[in-house]
Coordinates of C-alpha atoms in Angstrom, one line a residue:
M162 CA 167.2 72.6 178.4
P163 CA 167.4 69.7 176.2
Y164 CA 163.8 68.5 175.0
E165 CA 162.9 64.7 173.9
P166 CA 162.8 64.6 170.0
P167 CA 158.9 64.0 168.8
T168 CA 158.3 60.4 167.5
H169 CA 155.7 58.4 165.5
T170 CA 154.0 56.6 168.4
V171 CA 150.5 58.2 168.2
E172 CA 150.4 57.7 164.2
R173 CA 151.6 54.3 164.7
S174 CA 148.9 53.4 167.1
L175 CA 146.5 55.0 164.8
R176 CA 147.3 52.9 162.3
A177 CA 147.1 50.0 164.6
T178 CA 144.0 50.5 165.8
T179 CA 141.9 52.7 163.2
G180 CA 143.4 51.3 160.0
A181 CA 144.1 54.8 158.8
K182 CA 147.1 55.1 156.3
I183 CA 146.8 59.0 156.0
I184 CA 147.3 61.1 159.0
A185 CA 147.8 64.7 159.3
G186 CA 149.1 66.6 162.3
V187 CA 147.2 69.7 163.1
D188 CA 148.4 72.7 165.2
E189 CA 147.4 76.4 165.4
V190 CA 149.1 79.5 166.0
G191 CA 147.7 82.6 166.8
R192 CA 145.1 81.7 169.5
G193 CA 146.2 84.3 172.2
A194 CA 147.2 87.4 169.8
W195 CA 145.1 90.2 170.2
A196 CA 145.4 91.0 166.3
G197 CA 145.6 88.9 163.1
P198 CA 144.3 86.0 162.0
V199 CA 144.4 82.7 164.2
T200 CA 146.4 80.3 161.5
V201 CA 146.2 76.2 161.6
C202 CA 148.7 74.0 159.4
A203 CA 147.7 70.5 158.4
A204 CA 150.7 68.1 157.7
V205 CA 151.0 65.1 156.4
T206 CA 154.6 62.9 157.1
G207 CA 154.4 59.4 156.9
L208 CA 156.5 57.6 159.0
R209 CA 160.0 58.9 157.8
R210 CA 163.0 60.7 159.9
P211 CA 162.2 64.6 160.2
P212 CA 165.0 67.1 159.4
E213 CA 167.1 67.6 162.8
G214 CA 165.9 69.5 165.8
L215 CA 162.1 69.5 165.0
T216 CA 160.3 70.0 168.1
D217 CA 157.4 72.4 169.2
S218 CA 158.2 76.0 167.5
K219 CA 157.9 77.3 170.6
L220 CA 161.1 76.2 171.9
I221 CA 163.3 77.2 168.7
T222 CA 164.9 80.4 168.2
P223 CA 163.4 82.2 165.4
K224 CA 166.3 82.2 163.2
R225 CA 166.6 78.4 163.2
R226 CA 162.5 78.3 163.2
T227 CA 162.5 80.0 159.8
V228 CA 165.2 77.3 158.4
L229 CA 163.7 74.5 159.7
A230 CA 160.1 75.4 158.2
A231 CA 161.9 76.0 155.0
E232 CA 163.5 72.3 155.4
L233 CA 159.9 70.9 156.3
E234 CA 157.8 72.5 153.5
K235 CA 160.4 70.0 151.3
W236 CA 160.3 66.9 153.4
V237 CA 156.9 66.2 154.3
T238 CA 154.4 64.4 152.0
A239 CA 152.0 67.3 152.1
Y240 CA 151.1 70.2 154.1
A241 CA 148.4 72.9 153.7
L242 CA 147.4 76.5 156.0
G243 CA 144.0 77.8 156.6
D244 CA 143.1 81.1 158.0
A245 CA 140.3 82.3 160.2
S246 CA 140.7 86.0 160.0
H247 CA 140.3 88.8 163.0
E248 CA 136.6 89.7 161.6
E249 CA 136.0 85.8 161.6
I250 CA 137.1 85.5 165.2
D251 CA 135.0 88.5 166.6
E252 CA 131.9 87.2 164.6
L253 CA 132.2 83.5 165.8
G254 CA 134.4 83.1 168.6
M255 CA 137.4 81.5 169.0
T256 CA 136.3 77.6 169.0
A257 CA 134.5 78.1 165.7
A258 CA 137.2 80.2 164.6
L259 CA 139.7 77.5 165.0
R260 CA 137.3 74.9 163.2
L261 CA 137.0 76.9 160.4
A262 CA 140.6 77.4 159.9
A263 CA 141.6 73.9 160.4
V264 CA 138.9 72.6 158.2
R265 CA 140.3 75.4 155.8
A266 CA 143.7 73.5 156.1
L267 CA 142.6 69.9 155.8
D268 CA 140.7 70.8 152.5
A269 CA 143.4 72.6 151.1
L270 CA 145.5 69.2 151.4
P271 CA 146.1 67.1 147.8
V272 CA 145.0 64.1 150.1
R273 CA 142.3 63.8 152.4
P274 CA 143.3 62.3 155.9
D275 CA 141.8 59.1 156.9
A276 CA 142.5 60.5 160.9
V277 CA 143.8 63.6 162.5
I278 CA 146.1 64.2 165.2
L279 CA 145.1 67.6 166.7
D280 CA 147.6 69.3 169.3
G281 CA 145.9 70.1 172.8
K282 CA 142.8 68.2 174.8
H283 CA 140.1 69.8 173.0
D284 CA 138.6 68.5 169.6
Y285 CA 137.6 71.6 168.2
L286 CA 137.0 69.7 164.7
G287 CA 134.8 67.2 165.5
S288 CA 132.6 65.1 163.0
P289 CA 133.2 63.8 160.1
W290 CA 136.7 63.8 161.0
K291 CA 138.4 61.1 163.2
V292 CA 140.3 62.8 165.8
R293 CA 142.9 62.0 168.4
T294 CA 143.6 65.0 170.2
V295 CA 147.4 64.6 172.5
I296 CA 148.1 67.1 174.8
K297 CA 151.5 69.2 174.0
G298 CA 151.5 67.1 170.4
D299 CA 153.6 69.8 168.9
Q300 CA 156.6 68.3 171.5
S301 CA 155.4 64.5 171.1
C302 CA 154.5 64.2 167.5
I303 CA 156.3 64.5 164.5
A304 CA 153.4 65.7 162.5
V305 CA 152.0 67.9 165.0
A306 CA 155.5 69.4 165.7
A307 CA 156.0 69.8 161.7
A308 CA 152.6 71.6 161.7
S309 CA 153.8 73.9 164.6
V310 CA 156.5 75.1 163.0
I311 CA 155.2 75.8 159.6
A312 CA 152.1 77.7 160.7
K313 CA 154.2 80.2 163.6
V314 CA 156.7 80.7 160.5
R315 CA 153.9 81.5 158.1
R316 CA 151.7 83.9 160.4
D317 CA 155.0 85.8 162.0
A318 CA 155.9 86.7 158.3
M319 CA 152.2 87.6 157.7
M320 CA 152.3 89.8 160.5
A321 CA 155.5 91.2 159.7
E322 CA 154.4 92.0 156.3
L323 CA 151.3 93.8 157.8
A324 CA 153.4 95.8 159.6
S325 CA 155.6 96.9 156.7
E326 CA 152.9 97.4 154.7
A327 CA 150.3 99.2 156.5
G328 CA 151.7 102.8 157.9
E329 CA 149.3 102.3 160.6
C330 CA 150.0 99.2 162.1
A331 CA 154.2 100.5 162.4
A332 CA 153.2 101.7 165.9
Y333 CA 152.2 98.2 167.2
G334 CA 155.0 96.4 166.5
F335 CA 153.9 93.0 164.6
G336 CA 157.0 92.4 163.3
A337 CA 158.2 91.6 166.6
N338 CA 155.3 90.5 168.3
A339 CA 153.0 88.8 165.9
G340 CA 150.0 90.5 167.4
Y341 CA 150.3 88.9 171.0
P342 CA 150.5 91.6 173.8
S343 CA 153.9 93.1 174.4
P344 CA 155.0 96.6 176.0
V345 CA 155.0 98.0 172.7
H346 CA 151.6 97.2 171.5
K347 CA 150.1 97.9 174.9
A348 CA 151.6 101.7 174.7
A349 CA 150.1 101.7 171.3
L350 CA 146.8 100.6 171.9
A351 CA 146.3 102.9 174.6
E352 CA 147.6 105.9 172.5
L353 CA 145.8 105.1 169.4
G354 CA 143.4 102.3 169.9
P355 CA 142.9 99.5 168.0
S356 CA 144.1 99.2 164.3
A357 CA 141.9 97.9 161.5
Y358 CA 143.2 94.4 162.3
H359 CA 142.8 94.1 165.8
R360 CA 140.4 91.3 167.4
L361 CA 137.9 93.9 168.6
S362 CA 135.8 91.0 170.9
W363 CA 138.8 90.4 173.2
A364 CA 139.0 91.5 176.5
Y365 CA 142.1 93.6 176.4
L366 CA 139.4 96.5 175.7
D367 CA 137.6 96.5 178.8
A368 CA 140.9 97.9 180.0
L369 CA 141.2 100.9 177.8
P370 CA 138.5 103.1 178.7
Q371 CA 138.9 105.5 176.1
W372 CA 138.5 103.0 173.6
R373 CA 135.8 100.5 175.4
H374 CA 132.7 101.6 172.7
L375 CA 134.8 100.0 170.0
K376 CA 134.1 96.4 171.9
K377 CA 132.1 94.0 169.9
I378 CA 129.7 91.7 171.4
R379 CA 129.3 88.4 169.8
I380 CA 125.7 87.4 169.0
S381 CA 126.3 84.2 166.7
A382 CA 124.2 81.6 168.3
E383 CA 126.4 79.2 167.0
A384 CA 129.5 80.8 168.8
V385 CA 127.8 81.4 171.8
A386 CA 126.9 77.4 172.1
L387 CA 130.2 76.6 171.0
E388 CA 132.1 78.7 173.7
S389 CA 129.2 78.2 176.7
G390 CA 130.6 74.4 176.2
G391 CA 134.0 75.2 177.9
Q392 CA 135.8 74.2 174.9
L393 CA 138.4 76.3 175.6
G394 CA 139.4 76.8 179.1
F395 CA 141.6 79.6 178.9
D396 CA 141.3 83.6 179.7
F397 CA 142.6 86.1 176.9

């Protein structure tokens, strides 16, 4: 199924209405995984034509995505990545962890953006960043699409490396599922329980009676306030 290629429309609008000159596209990967970090990429692209075939990373085959990410890393004006670990996710909750990873990515850029285009409808960044949220921004906005592809390839590689280096993780199939639920992953969890890299505050443990005692209850006041505010309307 063909998809409309992303454009600079939102970026041009931000430039015209806010005077912003440096605009970063921001996207995350790993939010719905059961293990590993959440990874955020911030990419600054300017108004140049992107490499052919750029779109939301989920719509690109793994082989093409890897090639495209390498092209994008050379093509973008600047990019940086930020992670929030599985421990930080358990301690803070996903909303606060996303913000932490995004701020780490934005702070790592060699230039500070005047504005940010954030994929989705919820602004998990907030002040002092000037944010424009765009639903399906990873399909419609060039900078966000670029961030989407780079983040996906980098996190997938991180999880595959984890699976190869840490023998205890091989059974979970992280190299293929990147920590997301899959038949192999679920079967390994049922037999072995969570590894040292699993998120222990996640609801998947509720379905595993023999491992349920390992579940962590989040007590951070900031996390409770953010999560109860409904900024992330999805189930794990």
